[in-house]
CSV table of C-alpha atoms in Angstrom, one decimal:
chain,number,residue,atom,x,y,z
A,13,UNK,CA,22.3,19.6,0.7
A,14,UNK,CA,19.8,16.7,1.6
A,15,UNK,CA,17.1,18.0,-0.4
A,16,UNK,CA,18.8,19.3,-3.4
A,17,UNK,CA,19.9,15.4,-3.2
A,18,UNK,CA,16.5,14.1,-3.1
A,19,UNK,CA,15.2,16.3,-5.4
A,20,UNK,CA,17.7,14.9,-8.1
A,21,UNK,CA,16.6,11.4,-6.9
A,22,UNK,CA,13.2,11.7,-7.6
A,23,UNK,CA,14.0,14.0,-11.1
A,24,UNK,CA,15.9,10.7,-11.9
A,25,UNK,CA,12.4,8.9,-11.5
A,26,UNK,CA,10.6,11.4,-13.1
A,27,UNK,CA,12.8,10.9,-15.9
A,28,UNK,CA,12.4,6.9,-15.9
A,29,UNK,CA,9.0,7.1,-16.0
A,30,UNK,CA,9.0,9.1,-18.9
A,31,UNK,CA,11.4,6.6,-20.5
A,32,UNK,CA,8.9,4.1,-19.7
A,33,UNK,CA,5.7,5.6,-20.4
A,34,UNK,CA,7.3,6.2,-24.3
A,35,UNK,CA,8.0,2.2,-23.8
A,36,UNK,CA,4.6,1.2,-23.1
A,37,UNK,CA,5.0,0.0,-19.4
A,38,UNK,CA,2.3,-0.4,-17.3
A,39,UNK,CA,1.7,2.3,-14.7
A,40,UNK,CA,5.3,4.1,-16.0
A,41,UNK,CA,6.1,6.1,-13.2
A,42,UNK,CA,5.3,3.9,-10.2
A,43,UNK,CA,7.6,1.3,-11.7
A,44,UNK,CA,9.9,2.9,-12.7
A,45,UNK,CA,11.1,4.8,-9.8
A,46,UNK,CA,10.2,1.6,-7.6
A,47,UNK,CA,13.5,0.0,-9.7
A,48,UNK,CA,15.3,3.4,-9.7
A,49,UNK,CA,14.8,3.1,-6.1
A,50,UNK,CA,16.1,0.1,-5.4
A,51,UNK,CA,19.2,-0.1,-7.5
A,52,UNK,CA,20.0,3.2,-5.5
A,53,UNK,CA,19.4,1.5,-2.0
A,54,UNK,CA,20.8,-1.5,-2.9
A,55,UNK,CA,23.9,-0.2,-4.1
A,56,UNK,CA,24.5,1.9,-1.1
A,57,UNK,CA,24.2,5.7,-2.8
A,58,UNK,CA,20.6,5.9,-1.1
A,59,UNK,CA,21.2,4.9,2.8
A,60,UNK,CA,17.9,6.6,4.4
A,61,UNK,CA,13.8,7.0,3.6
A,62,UNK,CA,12.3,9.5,1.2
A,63,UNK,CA,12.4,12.8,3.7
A,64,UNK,CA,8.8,12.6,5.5
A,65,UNK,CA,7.3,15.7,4.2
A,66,UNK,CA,7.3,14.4,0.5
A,67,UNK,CA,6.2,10.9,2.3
A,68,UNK,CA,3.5,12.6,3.9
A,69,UNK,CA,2.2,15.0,1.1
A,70,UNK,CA,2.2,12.1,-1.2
A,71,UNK,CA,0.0,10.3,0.8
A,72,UNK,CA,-2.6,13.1,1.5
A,73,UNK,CA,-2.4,13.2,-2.6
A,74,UNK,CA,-2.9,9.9,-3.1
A,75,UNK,CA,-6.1,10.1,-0.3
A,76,UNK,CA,-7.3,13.0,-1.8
A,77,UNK,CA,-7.6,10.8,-5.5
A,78,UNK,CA,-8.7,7.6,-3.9
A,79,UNK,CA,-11.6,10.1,-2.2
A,80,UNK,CA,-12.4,12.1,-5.6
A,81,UNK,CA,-13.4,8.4,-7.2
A,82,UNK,CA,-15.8,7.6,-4.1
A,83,UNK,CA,-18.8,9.3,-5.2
A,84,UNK,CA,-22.5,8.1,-4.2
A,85,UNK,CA,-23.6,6.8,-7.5
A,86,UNK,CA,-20.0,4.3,-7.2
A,87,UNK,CA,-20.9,3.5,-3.3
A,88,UNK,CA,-24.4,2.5,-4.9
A,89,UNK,CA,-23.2,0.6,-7.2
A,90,UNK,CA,-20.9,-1.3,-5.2
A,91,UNK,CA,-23.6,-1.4,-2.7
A,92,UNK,CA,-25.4,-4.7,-3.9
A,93,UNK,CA,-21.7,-6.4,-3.7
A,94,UNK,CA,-21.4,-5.6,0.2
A,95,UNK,CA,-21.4,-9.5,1.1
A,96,UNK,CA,-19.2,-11.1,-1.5
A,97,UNK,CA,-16.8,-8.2,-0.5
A,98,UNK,CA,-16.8,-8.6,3.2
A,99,UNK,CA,-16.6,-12.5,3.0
A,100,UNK,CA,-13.6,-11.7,0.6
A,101,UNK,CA,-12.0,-9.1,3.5
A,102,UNK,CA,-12.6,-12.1,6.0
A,103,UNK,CA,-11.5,-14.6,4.0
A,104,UNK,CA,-8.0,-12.7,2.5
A,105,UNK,CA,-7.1,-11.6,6.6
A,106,UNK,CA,-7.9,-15.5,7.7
A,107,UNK,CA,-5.5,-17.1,4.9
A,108,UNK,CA,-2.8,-14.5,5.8
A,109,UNK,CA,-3.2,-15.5,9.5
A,110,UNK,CA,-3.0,-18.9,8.5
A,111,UNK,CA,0.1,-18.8,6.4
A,112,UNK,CA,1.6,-16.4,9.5
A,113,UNK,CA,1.0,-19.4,12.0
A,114,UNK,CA,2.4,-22.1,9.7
A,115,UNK,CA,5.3,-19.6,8.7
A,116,UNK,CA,6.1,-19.2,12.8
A,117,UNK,CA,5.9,-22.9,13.1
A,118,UNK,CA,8.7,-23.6,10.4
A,119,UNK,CA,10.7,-20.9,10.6
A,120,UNK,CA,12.4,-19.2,12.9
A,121,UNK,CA,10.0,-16.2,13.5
A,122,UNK,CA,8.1,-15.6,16.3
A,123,UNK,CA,4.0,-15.7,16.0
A,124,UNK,CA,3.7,-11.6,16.2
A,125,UNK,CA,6.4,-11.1,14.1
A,126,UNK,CA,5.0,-13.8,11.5
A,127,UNK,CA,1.3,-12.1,11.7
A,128,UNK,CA,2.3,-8.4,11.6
A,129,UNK,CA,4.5,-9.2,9.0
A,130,UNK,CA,1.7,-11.6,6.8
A,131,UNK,CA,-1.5,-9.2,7.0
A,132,UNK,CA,-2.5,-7.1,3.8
A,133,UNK,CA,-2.4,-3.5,4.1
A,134,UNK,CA,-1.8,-0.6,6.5
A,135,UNK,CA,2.4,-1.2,6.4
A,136,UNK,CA,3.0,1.9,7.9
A,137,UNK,CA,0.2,1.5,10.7
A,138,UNK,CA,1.4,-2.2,11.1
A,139,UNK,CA,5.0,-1.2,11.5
A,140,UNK,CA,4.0,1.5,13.6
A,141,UNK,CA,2.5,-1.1,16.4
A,142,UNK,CA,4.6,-3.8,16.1
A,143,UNK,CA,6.9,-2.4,19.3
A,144,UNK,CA,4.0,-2.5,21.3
A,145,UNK,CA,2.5,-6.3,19.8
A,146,UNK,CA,5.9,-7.6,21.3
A,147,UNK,CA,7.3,-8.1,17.4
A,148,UNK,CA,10.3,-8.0,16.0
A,149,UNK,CA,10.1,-4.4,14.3
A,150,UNK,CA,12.7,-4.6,11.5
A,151,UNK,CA,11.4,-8.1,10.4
A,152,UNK,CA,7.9,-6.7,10.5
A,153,UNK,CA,9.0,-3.9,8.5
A,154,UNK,CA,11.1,-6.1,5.8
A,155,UNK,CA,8.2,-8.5,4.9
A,156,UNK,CA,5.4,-5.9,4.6
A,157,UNK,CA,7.3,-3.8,2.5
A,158,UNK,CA,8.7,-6.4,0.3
A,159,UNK,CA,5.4,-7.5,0.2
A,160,UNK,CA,4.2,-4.2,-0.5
A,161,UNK,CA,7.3,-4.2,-3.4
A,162,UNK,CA,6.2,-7.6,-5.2
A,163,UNK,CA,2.4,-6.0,-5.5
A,164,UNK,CA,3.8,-2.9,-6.7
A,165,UNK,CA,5.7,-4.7,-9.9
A,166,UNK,CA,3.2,-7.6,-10.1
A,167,UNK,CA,0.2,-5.6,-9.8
A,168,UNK,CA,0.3,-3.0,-12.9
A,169,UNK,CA,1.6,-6.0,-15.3
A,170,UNK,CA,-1.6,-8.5,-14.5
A,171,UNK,CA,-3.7,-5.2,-14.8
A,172,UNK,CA,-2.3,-4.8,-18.1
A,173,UNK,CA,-2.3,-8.3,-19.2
A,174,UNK,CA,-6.4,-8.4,-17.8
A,175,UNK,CA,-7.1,-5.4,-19.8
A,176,UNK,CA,-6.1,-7.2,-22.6
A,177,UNK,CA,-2.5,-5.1,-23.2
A,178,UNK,CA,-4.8,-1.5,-23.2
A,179,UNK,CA,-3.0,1.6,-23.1
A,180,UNK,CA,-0.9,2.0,-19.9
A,181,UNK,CA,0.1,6.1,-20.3
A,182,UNK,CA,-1.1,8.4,-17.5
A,183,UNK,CA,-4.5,9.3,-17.1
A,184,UNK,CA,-7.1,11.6,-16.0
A,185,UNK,CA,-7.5,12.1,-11.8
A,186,UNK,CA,-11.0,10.6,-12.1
A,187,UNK,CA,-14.6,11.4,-12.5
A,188,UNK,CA,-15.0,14.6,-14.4
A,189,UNK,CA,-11.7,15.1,-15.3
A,190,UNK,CA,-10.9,17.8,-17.5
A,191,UNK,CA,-10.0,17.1,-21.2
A,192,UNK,CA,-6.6,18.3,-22.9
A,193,UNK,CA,-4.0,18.0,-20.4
A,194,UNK,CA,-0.9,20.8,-20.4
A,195,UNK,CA,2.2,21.3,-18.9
A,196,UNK,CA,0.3,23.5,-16.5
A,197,UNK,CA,-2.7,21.2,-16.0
A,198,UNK,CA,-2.2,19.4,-12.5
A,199,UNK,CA,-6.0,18.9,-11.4
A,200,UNK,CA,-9.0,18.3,-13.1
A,201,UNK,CA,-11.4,20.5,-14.1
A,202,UNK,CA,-11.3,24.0,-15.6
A,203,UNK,CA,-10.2,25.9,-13.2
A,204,UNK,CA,-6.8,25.5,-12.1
A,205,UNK,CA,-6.0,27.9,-9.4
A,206,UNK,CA,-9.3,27.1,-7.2
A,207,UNK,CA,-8.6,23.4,-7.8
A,208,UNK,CA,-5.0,23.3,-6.1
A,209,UNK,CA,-6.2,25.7,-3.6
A,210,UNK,CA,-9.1,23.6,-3.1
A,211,UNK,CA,-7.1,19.9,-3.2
A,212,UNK,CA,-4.5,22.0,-0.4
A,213,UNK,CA,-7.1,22.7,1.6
A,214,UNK,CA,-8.6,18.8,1.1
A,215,UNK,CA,-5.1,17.5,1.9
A,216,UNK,CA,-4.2,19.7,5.1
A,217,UNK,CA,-7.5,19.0,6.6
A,218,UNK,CA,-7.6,15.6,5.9
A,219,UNK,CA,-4.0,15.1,7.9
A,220,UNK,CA,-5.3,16.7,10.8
A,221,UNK,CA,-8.6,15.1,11.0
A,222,UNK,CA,-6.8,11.8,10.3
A,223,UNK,CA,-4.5,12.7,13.6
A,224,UNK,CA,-7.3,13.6,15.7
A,225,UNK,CA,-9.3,10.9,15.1
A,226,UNK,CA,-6.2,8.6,15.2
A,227,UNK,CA,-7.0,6.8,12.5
A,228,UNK,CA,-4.5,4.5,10.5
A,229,UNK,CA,-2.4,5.9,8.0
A,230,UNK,CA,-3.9,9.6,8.9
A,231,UNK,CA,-2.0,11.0,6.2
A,232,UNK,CA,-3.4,8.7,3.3
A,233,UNK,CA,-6.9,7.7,5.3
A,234,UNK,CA,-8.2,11.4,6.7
A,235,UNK,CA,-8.0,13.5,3.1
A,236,UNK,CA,-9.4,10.2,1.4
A,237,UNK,CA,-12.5,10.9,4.0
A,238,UNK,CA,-12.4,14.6,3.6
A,239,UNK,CA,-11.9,14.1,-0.1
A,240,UNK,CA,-15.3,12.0,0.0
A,241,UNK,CA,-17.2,14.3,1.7
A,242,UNK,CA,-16.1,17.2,-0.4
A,243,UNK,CA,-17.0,14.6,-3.8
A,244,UNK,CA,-20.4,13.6,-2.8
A,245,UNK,CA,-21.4,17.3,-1.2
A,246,UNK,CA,-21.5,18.1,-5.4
A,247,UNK,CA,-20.7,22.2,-4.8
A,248,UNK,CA,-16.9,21.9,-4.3
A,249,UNK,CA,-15.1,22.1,-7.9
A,250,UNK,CA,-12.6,19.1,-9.1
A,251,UNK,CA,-9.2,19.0,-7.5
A,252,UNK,CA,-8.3,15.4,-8.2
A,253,UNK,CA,-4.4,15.6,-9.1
A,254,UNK,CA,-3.9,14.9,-12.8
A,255,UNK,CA,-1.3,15.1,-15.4
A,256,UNK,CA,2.0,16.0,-14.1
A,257,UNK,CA,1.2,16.1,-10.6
A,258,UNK,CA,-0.3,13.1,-10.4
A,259,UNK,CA,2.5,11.3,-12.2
A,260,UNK,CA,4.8,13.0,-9.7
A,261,UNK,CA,3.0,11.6,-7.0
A,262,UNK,CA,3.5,8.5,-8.2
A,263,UNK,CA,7.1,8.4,-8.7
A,264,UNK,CA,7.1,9.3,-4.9
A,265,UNK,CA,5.1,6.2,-4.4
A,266,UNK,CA,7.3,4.3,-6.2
A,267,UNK,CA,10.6,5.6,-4.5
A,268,UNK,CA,9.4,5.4,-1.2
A,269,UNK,CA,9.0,1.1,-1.3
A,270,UNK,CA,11.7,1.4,-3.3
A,271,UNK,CA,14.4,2.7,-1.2
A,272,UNK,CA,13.7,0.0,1.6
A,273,UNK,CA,15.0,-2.4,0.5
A,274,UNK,CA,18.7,-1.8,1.6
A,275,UNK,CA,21.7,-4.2,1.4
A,276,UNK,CA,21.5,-4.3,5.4
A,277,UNK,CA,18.5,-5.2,5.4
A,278,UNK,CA,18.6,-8.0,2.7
A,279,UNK,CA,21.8,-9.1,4.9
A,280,UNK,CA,19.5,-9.6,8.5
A,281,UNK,CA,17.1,-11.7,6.5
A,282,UNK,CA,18.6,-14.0,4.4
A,283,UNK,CA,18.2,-16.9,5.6
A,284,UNK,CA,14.7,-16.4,6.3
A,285,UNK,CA,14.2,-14.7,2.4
A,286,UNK,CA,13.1,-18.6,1.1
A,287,UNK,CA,10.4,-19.3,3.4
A,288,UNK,CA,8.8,-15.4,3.7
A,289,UNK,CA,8.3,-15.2,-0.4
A,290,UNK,CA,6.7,-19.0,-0.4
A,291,UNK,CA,4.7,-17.5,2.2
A,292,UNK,CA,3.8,-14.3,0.4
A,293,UNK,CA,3.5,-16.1,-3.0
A,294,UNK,CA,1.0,-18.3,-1.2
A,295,UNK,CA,-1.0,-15.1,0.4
A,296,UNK,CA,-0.7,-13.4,-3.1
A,297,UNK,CA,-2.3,-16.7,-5.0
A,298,UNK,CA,-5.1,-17.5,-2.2
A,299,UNK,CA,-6.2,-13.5,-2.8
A,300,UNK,CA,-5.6,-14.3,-7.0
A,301,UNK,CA,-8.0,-17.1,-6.3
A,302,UNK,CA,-10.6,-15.2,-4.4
A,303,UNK,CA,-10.8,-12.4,-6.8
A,304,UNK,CA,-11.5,-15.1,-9.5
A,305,UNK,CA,-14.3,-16.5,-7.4
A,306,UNK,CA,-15.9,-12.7,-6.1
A,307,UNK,CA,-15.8,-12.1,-10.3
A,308,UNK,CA,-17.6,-14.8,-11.0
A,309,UNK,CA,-20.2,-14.5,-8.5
A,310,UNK,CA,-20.8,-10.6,-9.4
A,311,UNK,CA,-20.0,-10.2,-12.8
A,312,UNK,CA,-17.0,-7.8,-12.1
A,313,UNK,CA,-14.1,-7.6,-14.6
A,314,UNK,CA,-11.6,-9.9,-13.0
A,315,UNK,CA,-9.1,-6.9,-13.1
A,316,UNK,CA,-11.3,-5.3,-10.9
A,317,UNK,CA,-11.6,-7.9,-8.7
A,318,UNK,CA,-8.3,-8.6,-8.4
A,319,UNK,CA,-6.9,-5.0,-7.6
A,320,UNK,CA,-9.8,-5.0,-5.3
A,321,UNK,CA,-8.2,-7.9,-3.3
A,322,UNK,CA,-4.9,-8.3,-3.8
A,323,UNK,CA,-3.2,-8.1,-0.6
A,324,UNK,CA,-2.0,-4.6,-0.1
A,325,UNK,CA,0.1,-2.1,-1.3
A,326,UNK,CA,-2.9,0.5,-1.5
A,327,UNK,CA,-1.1,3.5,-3.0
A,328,UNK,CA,0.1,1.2,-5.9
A,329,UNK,CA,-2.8,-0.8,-6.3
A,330,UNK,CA,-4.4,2.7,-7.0
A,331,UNK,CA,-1.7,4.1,-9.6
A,332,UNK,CA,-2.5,0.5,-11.2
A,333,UNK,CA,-5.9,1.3,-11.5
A,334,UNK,CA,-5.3,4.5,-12.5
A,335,UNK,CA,-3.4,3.7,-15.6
A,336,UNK,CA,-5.0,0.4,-16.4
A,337,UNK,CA,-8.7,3.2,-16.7
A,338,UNK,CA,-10.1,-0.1,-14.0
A,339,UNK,CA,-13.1,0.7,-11.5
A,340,UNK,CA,-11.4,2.8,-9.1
A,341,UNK,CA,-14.2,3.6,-6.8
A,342,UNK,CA,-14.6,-0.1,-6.5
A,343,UNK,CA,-10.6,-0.7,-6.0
A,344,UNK,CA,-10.6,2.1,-3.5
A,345,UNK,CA,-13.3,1.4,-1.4
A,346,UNK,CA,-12.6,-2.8,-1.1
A,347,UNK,CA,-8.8,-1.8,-0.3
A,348,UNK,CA,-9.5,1.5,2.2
A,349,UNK,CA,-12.1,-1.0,4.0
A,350,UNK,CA,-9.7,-3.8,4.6
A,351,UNK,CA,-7.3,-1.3,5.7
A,352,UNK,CA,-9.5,-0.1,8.0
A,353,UNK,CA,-10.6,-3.5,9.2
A,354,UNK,CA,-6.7,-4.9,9.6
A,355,UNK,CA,-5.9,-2.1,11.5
A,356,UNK,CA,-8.6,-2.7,14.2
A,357,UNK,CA,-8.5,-6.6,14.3
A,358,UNK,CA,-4.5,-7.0,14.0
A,359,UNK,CA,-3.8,-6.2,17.9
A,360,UNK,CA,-6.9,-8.6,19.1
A,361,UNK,CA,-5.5,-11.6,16.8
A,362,UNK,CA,-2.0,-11.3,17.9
A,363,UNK,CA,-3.1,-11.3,21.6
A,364,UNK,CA,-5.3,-14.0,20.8
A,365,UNK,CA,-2.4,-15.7,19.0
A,366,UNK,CA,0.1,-15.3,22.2
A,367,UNK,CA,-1.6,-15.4,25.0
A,368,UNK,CA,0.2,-13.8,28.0
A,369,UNK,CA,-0.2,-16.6,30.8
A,370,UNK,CA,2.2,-16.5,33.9
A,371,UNK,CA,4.5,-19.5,33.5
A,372,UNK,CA,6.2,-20.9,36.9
A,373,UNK,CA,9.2,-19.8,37.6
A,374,UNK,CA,12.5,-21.9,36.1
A,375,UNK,CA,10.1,-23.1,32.7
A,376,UNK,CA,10.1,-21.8,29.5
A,377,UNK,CA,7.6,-21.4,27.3
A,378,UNK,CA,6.9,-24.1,24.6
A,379,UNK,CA,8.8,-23.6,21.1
A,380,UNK,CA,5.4,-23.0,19.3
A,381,UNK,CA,5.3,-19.7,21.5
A,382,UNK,CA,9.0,-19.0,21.6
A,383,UNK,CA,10.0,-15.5,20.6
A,384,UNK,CA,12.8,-16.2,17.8
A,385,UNK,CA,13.7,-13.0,16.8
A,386,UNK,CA,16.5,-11.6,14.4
A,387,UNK,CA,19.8,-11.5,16.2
């Protein structure tokens, strides 16, 4: 049975984390079921996606944490930061437009393809349009998820390295968490029962608010907003996932970029694999450099700064922060933000980018503009 399958699978992860966690490696169980991941996609014994209800519900999870951490008194003090952040947001989605354009120049990748595949954050949304944007899907879907992969592994060790080689176990679902985590103890607060029922509710509503809205990501973006609401209105009790459910939810994180990366797909790019990671190492640096400059100018840690702006992977970015004890309200709002932002912008850049002008008949179109997709 599939799911009995899957359910081993992500046991297995479990059970690397833990391995890990004993070890000392930074954010355990994201990492570790990332690699457990890919050894099984690469070798062939994992041939499809994590099943989509455990992809949706750990998305809704990981909203409904990322909302917990947004409460006023962070959005205040985050507040006075507003412009270095939002020159930072401009300046991280211009660099990765700019690499995008240079990549379609020398490679052969077409300019929608190159752009969808070089902006930071909202993979799944991204992917989602790429069809429509006139872009080579499974390209599109290769370098935001190997992106998305590099960030994951990268992210957690810097994190630790910044906060100075601190403690790197599993921690407490945020503000008010609840002290003395058991076997039994999977949100925070006292109050167990009312605190799933409560972070169910969170997550369910969240999913359908995000759908009918259409927002991006609606499983990850609506409970984070539903989440926030329920945070700052101060009379709903804690629900944050904690403990073992929160590691849980990160070893679904981790095996969902994990199992992407499959031998066929490795195979379809080869030849382009050189010139996309110069590309993304460049994108990765360029945000490395900005977060340096945003914590100089505001006095944030620089491990702050730069889970804050390092160019996507949103649900590990968070897990990092989680386990590195950073400033998640601060990671979580600067990350959700550009998500939004990438997500409205992407569509008008690209038709910027490739303007659709009738050519005369028996002419083709100049090699700059030259669709060069993956045969």
């Amino acid at each position: 049975m599939p799911e009995l399958r899957w359910a081993l699978i992500i046991a297995g992860g479990y059970a690397a984390g833990v391995v890990g966690s004993v070890l000392g490696v930074p954010s355990p169980y994201l990492l570790a079921s990332l690699l457990v991941g890919s050894v099984l996609a690469l070798s062939g014994r994992v041939r499809d996606r994590l099943p989509g209800p455990a992809n949706r519900t750990s998305q809704a999870l990981v909203g409904a944490l990322m909302g917990s951490h947004l409460t006023s008194s962070a959005l205040m003090a985050a507040a006075p930061s507003a412009l270095p952040l939002t020159a930072v947001t401009a300046a991280t989605i211009g660099l990765s437009v700019a690499i995008a354009w240079f990549l379609a120049r020398k490679g052969r990748i077409s300019r929608p393809s190159a752009v969808l595949g070089m902006m930071p954050g909202g993979s799944a949304g991204i992917v989602t349009c790429a069809d429509e944007l006139k872009a080579d899907v499974r390209l599109v879907a290769f370098n935001q998820y190997l992106r998305v992969g590099l960030v994951a592994t990268t992210a957690p060790l810097l994190a630790h390295w910044m906060a100075g080689g601190s403690s790197s176990g599993p921690v407490g679902g945020g503000p008010g968490s609840w002290p003395g985590h058991g076997l039994f103890h999977l949100v925070a607060g006292p109050d167990q029962l009312t605190g799933l029922l409560t972070l169910a509710a969170v997550s369910v509503a969240g999913v359908l608010a995000g759908r009918r809205l259409r927002l991006p990501t609606p499983a990850l973006i609506g409970p984070m907003l539903i989440a926030l609401v329920a945070t700052m209105s101060g009379v709903i009790p804690a629900f944050a996932p904690t403990g073992i459910l929160q590691d849980v939810v990160f070893v679904l994180v981790g095996m969902d970029v994990g199992v992407r990366f499959t031998r066929d797909t490795l195979r379809r790019v080869r030849g382009l694999l050189p010139s996309i990671l110069a590309a993304m190492t460049a994108v990765c640096l360029g945000c490395a450099g900005m977060a340096w400059i945003f914590a100089r100018a505001t006095g944030t840690p620089l491990m702050d700064a730069y889970l804050a702006t390092t160019p996507g992977g949103i649900n590990a970015v968070l897990a990092a922060a989680v386990s590195s004890h950073g400033d998640v309200a601060l990671v979580s709002t600067v990350q959700s933000l550009r998500l939004l932002v990438v997500m409205l912008v992407t569509p008008m850049i690209i038709r910027r980018l490739t303007p659709n002008r009738p050519k005369p008949a028996g002419t083709t179109a100049p090699a700059g503009d030259r669709s060069r997709v993956l045969r």
